[in-house]
XYZ file of C-alpha atoms in Angstrom:
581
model
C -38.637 -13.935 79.999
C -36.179 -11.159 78.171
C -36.295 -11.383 74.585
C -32.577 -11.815 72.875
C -30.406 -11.070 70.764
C -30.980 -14.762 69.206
C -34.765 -13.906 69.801
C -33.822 -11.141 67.435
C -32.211 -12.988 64.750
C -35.192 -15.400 64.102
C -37.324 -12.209 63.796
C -35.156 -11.116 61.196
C -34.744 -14.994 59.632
C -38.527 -14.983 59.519
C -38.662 -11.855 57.604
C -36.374 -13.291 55.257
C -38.202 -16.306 54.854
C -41.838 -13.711 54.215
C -39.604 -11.721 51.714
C -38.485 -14.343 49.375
C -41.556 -15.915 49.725
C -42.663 -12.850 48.306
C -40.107 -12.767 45.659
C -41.037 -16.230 44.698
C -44.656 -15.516 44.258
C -44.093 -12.500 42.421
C -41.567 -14.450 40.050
C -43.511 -17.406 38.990
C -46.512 -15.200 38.346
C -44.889 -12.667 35.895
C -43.379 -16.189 34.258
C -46.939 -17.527 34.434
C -47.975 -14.397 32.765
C -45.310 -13.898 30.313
C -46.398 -12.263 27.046
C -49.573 -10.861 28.681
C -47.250 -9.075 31.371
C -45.591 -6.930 28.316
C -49.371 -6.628 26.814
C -50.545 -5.075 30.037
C -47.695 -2.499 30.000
C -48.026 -1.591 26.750
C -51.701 -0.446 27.927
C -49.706 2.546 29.643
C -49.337 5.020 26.416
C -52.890 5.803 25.891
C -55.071 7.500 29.302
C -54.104 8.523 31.707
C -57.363 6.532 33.249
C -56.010 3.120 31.615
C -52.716 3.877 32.847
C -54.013 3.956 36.428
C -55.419 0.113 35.776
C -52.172 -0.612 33.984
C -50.131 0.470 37.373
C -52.897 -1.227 39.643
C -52.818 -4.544 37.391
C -49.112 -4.709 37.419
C -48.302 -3.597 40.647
C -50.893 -6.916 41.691
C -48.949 -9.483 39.480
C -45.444 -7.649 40.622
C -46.359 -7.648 44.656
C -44.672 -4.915 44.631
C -44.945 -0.727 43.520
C -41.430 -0.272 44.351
C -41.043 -2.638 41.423
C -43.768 -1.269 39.112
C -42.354 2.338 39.720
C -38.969 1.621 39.097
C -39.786 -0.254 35.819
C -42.125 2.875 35.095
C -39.108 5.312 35.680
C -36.690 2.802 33.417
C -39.453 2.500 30.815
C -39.896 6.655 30.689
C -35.814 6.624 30.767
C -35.770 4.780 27.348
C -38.295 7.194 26.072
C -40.330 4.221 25.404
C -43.260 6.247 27.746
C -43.500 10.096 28.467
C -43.623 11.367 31.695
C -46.909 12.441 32.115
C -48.078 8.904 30.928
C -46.236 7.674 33.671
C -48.032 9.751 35.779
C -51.300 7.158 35.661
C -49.273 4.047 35.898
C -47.720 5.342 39.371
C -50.804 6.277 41.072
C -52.726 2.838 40.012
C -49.148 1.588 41.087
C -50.044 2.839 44.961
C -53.650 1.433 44.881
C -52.573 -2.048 43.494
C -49.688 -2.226 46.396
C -52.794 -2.712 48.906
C -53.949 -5.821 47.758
C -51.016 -7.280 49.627
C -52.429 -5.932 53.150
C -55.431 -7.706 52.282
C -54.081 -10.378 51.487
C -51.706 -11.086 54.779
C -54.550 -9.461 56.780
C -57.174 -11.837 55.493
C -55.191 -15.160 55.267
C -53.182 -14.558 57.849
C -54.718 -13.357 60.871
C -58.732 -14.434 60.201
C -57.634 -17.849 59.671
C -55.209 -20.540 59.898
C -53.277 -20.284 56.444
C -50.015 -22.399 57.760
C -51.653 -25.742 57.512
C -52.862 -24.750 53.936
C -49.664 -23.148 52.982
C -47.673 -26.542 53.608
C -50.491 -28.796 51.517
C -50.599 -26.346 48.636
C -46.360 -26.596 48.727
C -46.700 -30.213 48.922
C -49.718 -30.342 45.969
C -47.469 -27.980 43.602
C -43.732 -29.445 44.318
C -44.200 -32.411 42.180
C -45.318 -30.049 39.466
C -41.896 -28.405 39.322
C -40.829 -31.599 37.492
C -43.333 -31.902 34.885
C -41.844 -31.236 31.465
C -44.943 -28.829 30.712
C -42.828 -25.108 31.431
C -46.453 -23.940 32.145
C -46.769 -26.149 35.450
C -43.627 -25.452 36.442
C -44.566 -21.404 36.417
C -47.532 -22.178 38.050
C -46.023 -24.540 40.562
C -43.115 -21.984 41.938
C -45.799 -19.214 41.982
C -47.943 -21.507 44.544
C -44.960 -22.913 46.224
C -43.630 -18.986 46.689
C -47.356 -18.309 48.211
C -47.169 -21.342 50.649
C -43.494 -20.361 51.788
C -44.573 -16.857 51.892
C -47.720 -17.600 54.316
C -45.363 -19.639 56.453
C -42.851 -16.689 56.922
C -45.484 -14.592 58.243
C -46.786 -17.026 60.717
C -42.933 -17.280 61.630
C -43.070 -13.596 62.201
C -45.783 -13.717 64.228
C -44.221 -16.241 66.718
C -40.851 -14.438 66.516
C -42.245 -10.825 67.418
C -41.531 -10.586 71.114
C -45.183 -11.514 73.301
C -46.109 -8.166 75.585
C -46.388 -10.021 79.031
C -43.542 -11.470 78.863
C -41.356 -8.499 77.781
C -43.540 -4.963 79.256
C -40.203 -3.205 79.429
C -40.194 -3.571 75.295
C -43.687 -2.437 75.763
C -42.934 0.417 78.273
C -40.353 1.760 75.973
C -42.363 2.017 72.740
C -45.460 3.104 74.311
C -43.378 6.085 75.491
C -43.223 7.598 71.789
C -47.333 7.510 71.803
C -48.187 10.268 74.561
C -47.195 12.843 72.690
C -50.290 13.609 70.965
C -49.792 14.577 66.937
C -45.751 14.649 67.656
C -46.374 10.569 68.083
C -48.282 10.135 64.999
C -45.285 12.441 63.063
C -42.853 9.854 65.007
C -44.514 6.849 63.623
C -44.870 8.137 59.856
C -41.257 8.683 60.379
C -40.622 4.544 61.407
C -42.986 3.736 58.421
C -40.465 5.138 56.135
C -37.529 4.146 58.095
C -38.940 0.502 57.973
C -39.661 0.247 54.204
C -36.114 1.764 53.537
C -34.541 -1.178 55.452
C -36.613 -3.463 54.025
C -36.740 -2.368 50.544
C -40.482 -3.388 50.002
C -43.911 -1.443 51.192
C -45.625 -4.834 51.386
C -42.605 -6.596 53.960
C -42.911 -3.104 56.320
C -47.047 -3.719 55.388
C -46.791 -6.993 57.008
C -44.808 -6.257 59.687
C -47.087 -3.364 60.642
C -50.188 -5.769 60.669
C -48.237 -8.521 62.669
C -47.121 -5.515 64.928
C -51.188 -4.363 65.408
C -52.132 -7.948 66.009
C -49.785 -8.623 68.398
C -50.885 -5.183 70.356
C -47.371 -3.428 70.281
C -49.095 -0.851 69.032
C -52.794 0.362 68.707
C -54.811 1.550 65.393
C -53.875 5.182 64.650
C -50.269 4.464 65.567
C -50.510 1.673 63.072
C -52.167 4.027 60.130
C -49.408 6.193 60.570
C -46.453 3.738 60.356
C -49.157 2.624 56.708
C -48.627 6.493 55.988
C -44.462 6.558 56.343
C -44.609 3.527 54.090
C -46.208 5.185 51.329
C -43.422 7.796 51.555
C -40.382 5.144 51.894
C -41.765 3.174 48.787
C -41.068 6.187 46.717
C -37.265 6.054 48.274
C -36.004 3.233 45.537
C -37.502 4.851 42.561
C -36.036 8.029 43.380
C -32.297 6.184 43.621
C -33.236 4.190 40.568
C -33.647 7.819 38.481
C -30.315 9.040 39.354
C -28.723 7.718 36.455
C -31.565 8.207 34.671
C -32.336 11.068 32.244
C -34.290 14.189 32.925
C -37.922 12.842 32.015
C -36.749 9.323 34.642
C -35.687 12.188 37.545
C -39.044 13.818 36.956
C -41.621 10.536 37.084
C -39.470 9.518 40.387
C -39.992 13.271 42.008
C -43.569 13.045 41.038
C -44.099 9.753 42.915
C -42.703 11.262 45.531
C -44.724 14.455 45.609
C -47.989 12.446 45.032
C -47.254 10.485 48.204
C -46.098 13.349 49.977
C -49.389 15.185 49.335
C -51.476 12.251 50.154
C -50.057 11.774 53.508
C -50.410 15.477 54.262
C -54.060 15.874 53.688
C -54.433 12.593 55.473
C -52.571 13.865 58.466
C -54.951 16.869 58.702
C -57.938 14.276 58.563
C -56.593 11.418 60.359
C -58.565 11.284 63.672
C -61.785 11.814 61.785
C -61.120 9.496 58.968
C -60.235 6.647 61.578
C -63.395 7.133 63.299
C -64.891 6.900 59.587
C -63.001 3.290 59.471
C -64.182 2.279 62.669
C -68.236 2.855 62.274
C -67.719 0.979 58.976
C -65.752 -1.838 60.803
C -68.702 -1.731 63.432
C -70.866 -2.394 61.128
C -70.408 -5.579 59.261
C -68.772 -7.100 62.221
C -70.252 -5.569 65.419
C -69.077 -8.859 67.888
C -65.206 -7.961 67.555
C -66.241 -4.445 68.684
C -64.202 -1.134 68.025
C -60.833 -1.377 66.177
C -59.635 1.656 68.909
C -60.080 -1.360 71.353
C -59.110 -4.177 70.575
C -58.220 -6.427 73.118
C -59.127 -10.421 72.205
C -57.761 -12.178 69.197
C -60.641 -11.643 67.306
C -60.804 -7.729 67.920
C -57.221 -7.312 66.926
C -57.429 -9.682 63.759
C -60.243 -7.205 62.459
C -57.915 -4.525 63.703
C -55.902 -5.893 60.979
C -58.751 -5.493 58.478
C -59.671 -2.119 59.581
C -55.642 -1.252 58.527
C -56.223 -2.484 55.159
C -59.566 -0.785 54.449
C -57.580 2.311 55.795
C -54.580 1.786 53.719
C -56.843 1.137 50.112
C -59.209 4.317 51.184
C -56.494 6.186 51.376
C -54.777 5.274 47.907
C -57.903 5.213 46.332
C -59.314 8.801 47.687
C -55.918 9.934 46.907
C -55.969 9.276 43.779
C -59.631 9.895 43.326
C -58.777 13.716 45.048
C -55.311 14.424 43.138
C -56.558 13.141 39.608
C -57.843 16.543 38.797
C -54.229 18.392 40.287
C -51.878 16.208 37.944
C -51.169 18.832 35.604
C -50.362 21.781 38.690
C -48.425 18.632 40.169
C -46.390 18.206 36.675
C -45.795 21.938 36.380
C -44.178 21.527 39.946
C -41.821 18.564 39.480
C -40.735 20.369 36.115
C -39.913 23.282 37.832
C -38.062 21.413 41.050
C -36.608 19.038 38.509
C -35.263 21.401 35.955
C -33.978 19.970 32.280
C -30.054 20.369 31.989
C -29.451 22.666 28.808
C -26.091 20.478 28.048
C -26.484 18.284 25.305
C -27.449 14.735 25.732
C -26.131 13.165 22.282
C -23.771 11.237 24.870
C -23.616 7.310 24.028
C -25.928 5.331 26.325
C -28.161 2.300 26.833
C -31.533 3.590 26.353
C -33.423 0.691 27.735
C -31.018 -1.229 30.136
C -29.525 2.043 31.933
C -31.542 2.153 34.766
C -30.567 -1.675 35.775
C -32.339 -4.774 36.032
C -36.186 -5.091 35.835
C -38.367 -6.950 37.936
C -38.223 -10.056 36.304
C -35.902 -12.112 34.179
C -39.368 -11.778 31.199
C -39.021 -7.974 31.514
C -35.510 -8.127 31.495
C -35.211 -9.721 28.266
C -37.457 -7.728 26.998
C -35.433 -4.424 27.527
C -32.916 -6.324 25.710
C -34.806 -6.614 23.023
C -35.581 -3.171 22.882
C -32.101 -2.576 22.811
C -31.043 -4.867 19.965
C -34.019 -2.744 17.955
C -31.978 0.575 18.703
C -28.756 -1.543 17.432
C -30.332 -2.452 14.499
C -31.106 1.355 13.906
C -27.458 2.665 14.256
C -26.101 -0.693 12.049
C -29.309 1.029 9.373
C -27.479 4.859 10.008
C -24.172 3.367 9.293
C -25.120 1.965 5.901
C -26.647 5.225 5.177
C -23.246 7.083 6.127
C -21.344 4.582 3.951
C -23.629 5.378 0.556
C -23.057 9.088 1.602
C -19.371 8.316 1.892
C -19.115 6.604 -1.827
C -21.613 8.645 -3.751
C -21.658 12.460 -2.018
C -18.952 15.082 -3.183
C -15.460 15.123 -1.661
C -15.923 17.564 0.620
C -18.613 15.753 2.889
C -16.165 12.413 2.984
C -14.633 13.572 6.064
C -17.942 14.009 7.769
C -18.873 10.505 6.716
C -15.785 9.329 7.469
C -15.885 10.230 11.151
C -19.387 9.630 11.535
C -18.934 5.444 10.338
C -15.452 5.806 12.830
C -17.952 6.985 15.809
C -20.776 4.674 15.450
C -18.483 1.791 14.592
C -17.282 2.584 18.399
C -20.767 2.668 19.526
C -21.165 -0.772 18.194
C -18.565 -2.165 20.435
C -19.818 -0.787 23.630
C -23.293 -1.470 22.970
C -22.431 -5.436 22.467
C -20.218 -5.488 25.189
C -23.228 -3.873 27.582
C -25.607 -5.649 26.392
C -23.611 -9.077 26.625
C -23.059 -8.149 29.935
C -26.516 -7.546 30.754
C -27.692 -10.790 29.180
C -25.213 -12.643 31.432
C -26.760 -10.521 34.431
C -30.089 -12.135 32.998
C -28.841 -15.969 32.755
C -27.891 -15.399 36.797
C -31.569 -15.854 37.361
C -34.125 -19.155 37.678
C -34.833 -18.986 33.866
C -37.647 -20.227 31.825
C -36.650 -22.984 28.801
C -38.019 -20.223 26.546
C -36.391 -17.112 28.216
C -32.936 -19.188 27.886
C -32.929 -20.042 24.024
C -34.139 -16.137 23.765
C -31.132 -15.222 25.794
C -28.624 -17.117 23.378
C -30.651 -16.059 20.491
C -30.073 -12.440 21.459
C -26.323 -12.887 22.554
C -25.930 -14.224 18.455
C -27.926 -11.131 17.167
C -25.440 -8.606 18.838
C -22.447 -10.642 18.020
C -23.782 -10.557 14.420
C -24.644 -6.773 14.282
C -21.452 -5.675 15.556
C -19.779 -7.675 13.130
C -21.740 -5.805 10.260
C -20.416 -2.233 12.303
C -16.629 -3.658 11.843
C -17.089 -4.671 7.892
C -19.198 -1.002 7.137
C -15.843 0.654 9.039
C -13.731 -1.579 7.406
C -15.364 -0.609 3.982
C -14.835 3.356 5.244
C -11.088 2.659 5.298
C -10.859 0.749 2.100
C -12.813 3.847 0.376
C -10.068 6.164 2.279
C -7.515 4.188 0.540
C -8.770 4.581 -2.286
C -9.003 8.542 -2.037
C -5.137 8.808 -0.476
C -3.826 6.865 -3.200
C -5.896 8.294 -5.992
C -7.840 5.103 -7.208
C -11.403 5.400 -9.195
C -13.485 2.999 -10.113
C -15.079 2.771 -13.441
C -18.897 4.448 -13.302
C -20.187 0.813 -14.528
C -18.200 -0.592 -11.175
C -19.374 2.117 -9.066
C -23.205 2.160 -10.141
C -22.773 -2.310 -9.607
C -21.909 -1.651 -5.855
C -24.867 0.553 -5.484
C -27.132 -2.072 -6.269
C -25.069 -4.162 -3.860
C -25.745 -1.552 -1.302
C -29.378 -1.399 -1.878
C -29.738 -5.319 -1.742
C -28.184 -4.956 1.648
C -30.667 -2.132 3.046
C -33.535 -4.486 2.005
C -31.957 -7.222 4.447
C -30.860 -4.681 7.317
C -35.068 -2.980 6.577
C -36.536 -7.092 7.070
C -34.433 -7.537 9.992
C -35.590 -4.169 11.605
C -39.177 -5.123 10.682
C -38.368 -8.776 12.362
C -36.900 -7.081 15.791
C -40.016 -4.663 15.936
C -42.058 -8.316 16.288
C -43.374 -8.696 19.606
C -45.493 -11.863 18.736
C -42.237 -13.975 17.623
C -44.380 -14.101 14.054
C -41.142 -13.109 11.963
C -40.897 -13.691 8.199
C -38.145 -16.039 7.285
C -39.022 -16.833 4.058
C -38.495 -13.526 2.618
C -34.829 -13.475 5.139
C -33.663 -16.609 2.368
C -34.816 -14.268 -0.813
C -33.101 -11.540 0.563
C -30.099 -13.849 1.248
C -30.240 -15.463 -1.979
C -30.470 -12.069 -4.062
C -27.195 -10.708 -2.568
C -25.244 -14.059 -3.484
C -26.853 -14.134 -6.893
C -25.880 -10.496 -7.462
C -22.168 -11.099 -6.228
C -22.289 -13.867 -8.295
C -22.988 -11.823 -11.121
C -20.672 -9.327 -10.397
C -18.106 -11.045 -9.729
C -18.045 -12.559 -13.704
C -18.188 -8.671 -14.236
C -15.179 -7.714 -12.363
C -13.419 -10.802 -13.935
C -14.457 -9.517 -17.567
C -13.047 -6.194 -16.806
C -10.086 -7.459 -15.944
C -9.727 -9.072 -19.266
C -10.682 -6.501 -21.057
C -7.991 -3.920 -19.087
C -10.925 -1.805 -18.073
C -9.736 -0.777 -14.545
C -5.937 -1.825 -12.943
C -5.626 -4.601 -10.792
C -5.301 -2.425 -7.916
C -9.108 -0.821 -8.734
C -10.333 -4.765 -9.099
C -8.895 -5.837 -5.594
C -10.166 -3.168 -3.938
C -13.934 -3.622 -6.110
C -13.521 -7.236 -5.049
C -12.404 -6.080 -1.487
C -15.942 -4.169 -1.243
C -17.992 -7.278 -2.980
C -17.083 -9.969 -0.833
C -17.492 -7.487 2.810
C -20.590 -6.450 1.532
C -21.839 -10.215 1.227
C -20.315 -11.526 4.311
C -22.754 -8.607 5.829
C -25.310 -10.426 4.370
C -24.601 -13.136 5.915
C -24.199 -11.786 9.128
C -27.801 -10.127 8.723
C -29.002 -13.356 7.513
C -27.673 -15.011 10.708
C -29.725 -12.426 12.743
C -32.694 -13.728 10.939
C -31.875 -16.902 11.864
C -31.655 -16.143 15.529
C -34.786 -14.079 15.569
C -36.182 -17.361 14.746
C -34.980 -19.494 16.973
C -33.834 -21.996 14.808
C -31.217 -22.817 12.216
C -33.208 -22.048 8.719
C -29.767 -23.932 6.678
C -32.330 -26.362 5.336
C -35.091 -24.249 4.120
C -31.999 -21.868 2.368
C -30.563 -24.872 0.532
C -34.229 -26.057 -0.904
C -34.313 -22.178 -1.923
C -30.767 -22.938 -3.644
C -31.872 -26.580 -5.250
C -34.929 -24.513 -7.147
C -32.438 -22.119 -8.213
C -30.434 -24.500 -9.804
């Protein structure tokens, strides 16, 4: 019986079904793991050591390096890790990636995972219904590993059977009598297969299915495992193009690091099978040697012999490279040279390098990125006091500086809004969600408070064209204005920098409630000068002008506060304003 095109297409529906299995999996777990996820990867700026466990532990919740490193590249992009720290995340990154070989080469070739698969999806599919947003993780994470199990026994079925097609055979047994050339050939598919797939662990799979199935014997086999640790470096690499300097150089070093470890392996192959084999041999001596495999049972410890090959081989890499890092470094900096042009250019810091693995990580780039808006909207008051209290000839500087950032402001909420609603595209937790609309408030907010500070810029410009001064009394009352406001734009920097959603509310409604009290007060000030003819009434309009901006920022910080929180704090502000009165 030929095999067909339409033979074809369920091979490639059955992958599908494996990969988003996959993708399933890997989603509910980082939602299952949620806070701890962030915890783990903040474990990356210390050793290089614990940044090995970080890559290994992440890369086993993720399913995926190609998703670690690219979220290690975007993380060293936003300067939020340094290169070299990335260093240890990417090689634990490459030993945690196994765990999937073991995993499809345990469950799904030394026993009969299907009929499991389908209970566990039945067990868990009521629990996407329960109101608890915990079960519901938990549930899609389970349901994702049933569905995932079930595409690879699809796979199985689809790949073409060798008696009935030995011209298929013929043809791909042709490319393995060419002694070393072959095994060069089939490190060559190995990459070629992870770049169409797009994942180390769906070319994995296929490459066990492929062993099991005997289109292809062991070393043939460890060499396509070899090419894939080369492809899976492919995506980073494309990731770090629009990345800075220190992005390019953690993508070229995952790429050197891989290149190196295939190398020496390549020089040590034949042996270092052999190695596999006697080990293989020994704890399971019926199923015989994993060079000849010929029953069911022989080829499904094939399968395991590939997975102890592909972990060795990580792990010794790693183990044999640790102590070369630095000479490896030294080479990427010199390959990957940094540009002597300025890079003062506007850009996303944390969201440049695109989307992260998950919706959690997502949002928490986002967050990052709110914290750097909150920075600029803290430089911009800073540039205003400069512009009211410094001598004439630094106004212009101010002046263009407030115009600049106030420019910045409106790119960085439109980018960020946009990213957001990237986010919301996604299966969302209830909790991501309200963070998401929180978050879409604070920039909204913060980029109002950019508009009033340029606003106030042009007022004070006014003021200089047309030759109008305020009395020092006036002048020295807006300060204190000013300084009220830095206390509310400090709190909400201090709130942002809050990873544990712990943020201090009460001392938001002080804050809020000093700044009306003081216009308050100076507003019965600007109405006694008046009276008493102690500035025109083109100086009071434009003092006036400056009190009531400068409170509707507080308000707008105060609404930021508000979001941070999650909730609407009206209630707890009006008891505040009942014990004033």
């Amino acid at each position: 019986m030929n095999y067909t095109f339409f033979d074809f297409l369920q091979l490639v529906g059955s992958l599908g079904i494996f990969i988003y299995g996959m993708k399933i999996f890997s989603d509910g777990l980082q939602k299952v793991a949620g806070g701890k996820l962030r915890a783990i990867l903040k474990g990356m700026t210390t050793t290089r050591l614990r940044g090995i466990i970080t890559g290994f532990g992440a890369t086993t919740v993720t399913q995926s390096s190609t998703t670690t490193t690219v979220m290690v590249v975007s993380f060293v992009n936003a300067g939020l890790i340094t290169f070299i720290e990335s260093t240890g995340v990417i090689m634990g990154a490459n030993i945690g990636t196994t765990v999937t070989a073991w995993m499809v080469s345990i469950f799904g070739f030394k026993m009969q995972i299907t009929p499991i698969a389908i209970a566990m999806i039945g067990i868990f599919f009521p629990f996407m219904f329960f109101g608890r947003e915990k079960f519901r993780n938990l549930a899609e994470a389970m349901i994702g590993f049933g569905i995932l199990f079930i595409g690879l026994e699809f796979i199985k079925n689809a790949v073409p059977n060798i008696d009935d097609n030995p011209e298929m055979f013929m043809f791909l047994d042709g490319f393995t009598e060419f002694g070393f050339l072959s095994i060069l050939i089939f490190v060559l598919a190995g990459t070629v297969l992870t770049l169409l797939t797009q994942s180390s662990s769906a070319a994995t799979a296929i490459t066990l299915v492929m062993l099991f199935q005997g289109w292809i014997d062991f070393p043939i086999a460890a060499a396509m495992i070899l090419g894939e640790n080369i492809g899976t470096t492919v995506t980073a690499n494309i990731a770090a193009i629009i990345g800075n300097v220190h992005a390019k150089r953690a993508a070229r070093f995952h790429l050197i690091f891989n290149l190196f470890g295939v190398i020496w392996m390549l020089i040590v192959l034949q042996p270092f099978l052999v190695g596999i084999d006697n080990i293989m041999s020994f704890f399971a001596p019926e199923a015989g040697s994993v060079f000849e495999a010929a029953d069911e049972i022989g080829r499904a410890n094939a399968t395991l012999a590939l997975s102890l090959f592909h972990t060795t081989f990580n792990v010794l890499n790693v183990l044999i490279l640790f102590a070369f890092v630095p000479r490896i470094i030294s080479l990427v900096e010199k390959v990957q040279k940094e540009s002597k042009t300025s890079d003062d250019k506007f850009r996303l810091q944390y969201i440049s390098s695109g989307m992260m693995s998950s919706p959690e990580m997502s949002i928490e780039q986002a967050r990052k990125e709110i914290e750097l808006f909150a920075k600029l909207i803290d430089k911009m008051h800073f540039s205003f006091q400069g512009l009211f209290y410094k001598k004439q000839k630094k106004h212009e500087k101010f002046l263009k500086k407030i115009k600049k950032r106030e420019q910045i402001t409106d790119n960085i909420e439109l980018e960020i809004a946009e990213y957001l609603t990237k986010i919301s595209s996604f299966n969302l937790s209830d909790r991501a969600t309200r963070q998401i609309r929180a978050m879409h408030s604070m920039i909204n907010d913060l980029e109002r408070v950019g508009d009033i500070y340029f606003q106030m810029s042009k007022t004070f410009e006014q003021m200089q064209n047309e030759d109008i001064k305020l009395p020092k009394d006036a002048a020295k009352e807006i300060g204190q204005m000013l300084d009220l406001l830095h206390n509310a734009i400090r709190h909400v920097r201090h709130n942002l920098d809050k990873t544990n959603g712990e943020f201090d509310l009460d001392k938001a409604i002080i804050i809020e409630k000093e700044i009306n009290d003081m216009r308050d007060k100076l507003m019965d000030q600007h109405y006694k000068r008046l009276e008493e003819n102690a500035y025109s009434n083109k100086a009071g309009f434009i003092y006036l002008d400056y009190l009531n901006r400068m409170e509707k920022i507080g308000d707008h910080l105060f609404n930021v506060s508000e979001a941070l929180a999650g909730r609407k704090v009206k209630s707890a502000y009006s008891r505040v304003m009942e014990d004033r009165n």
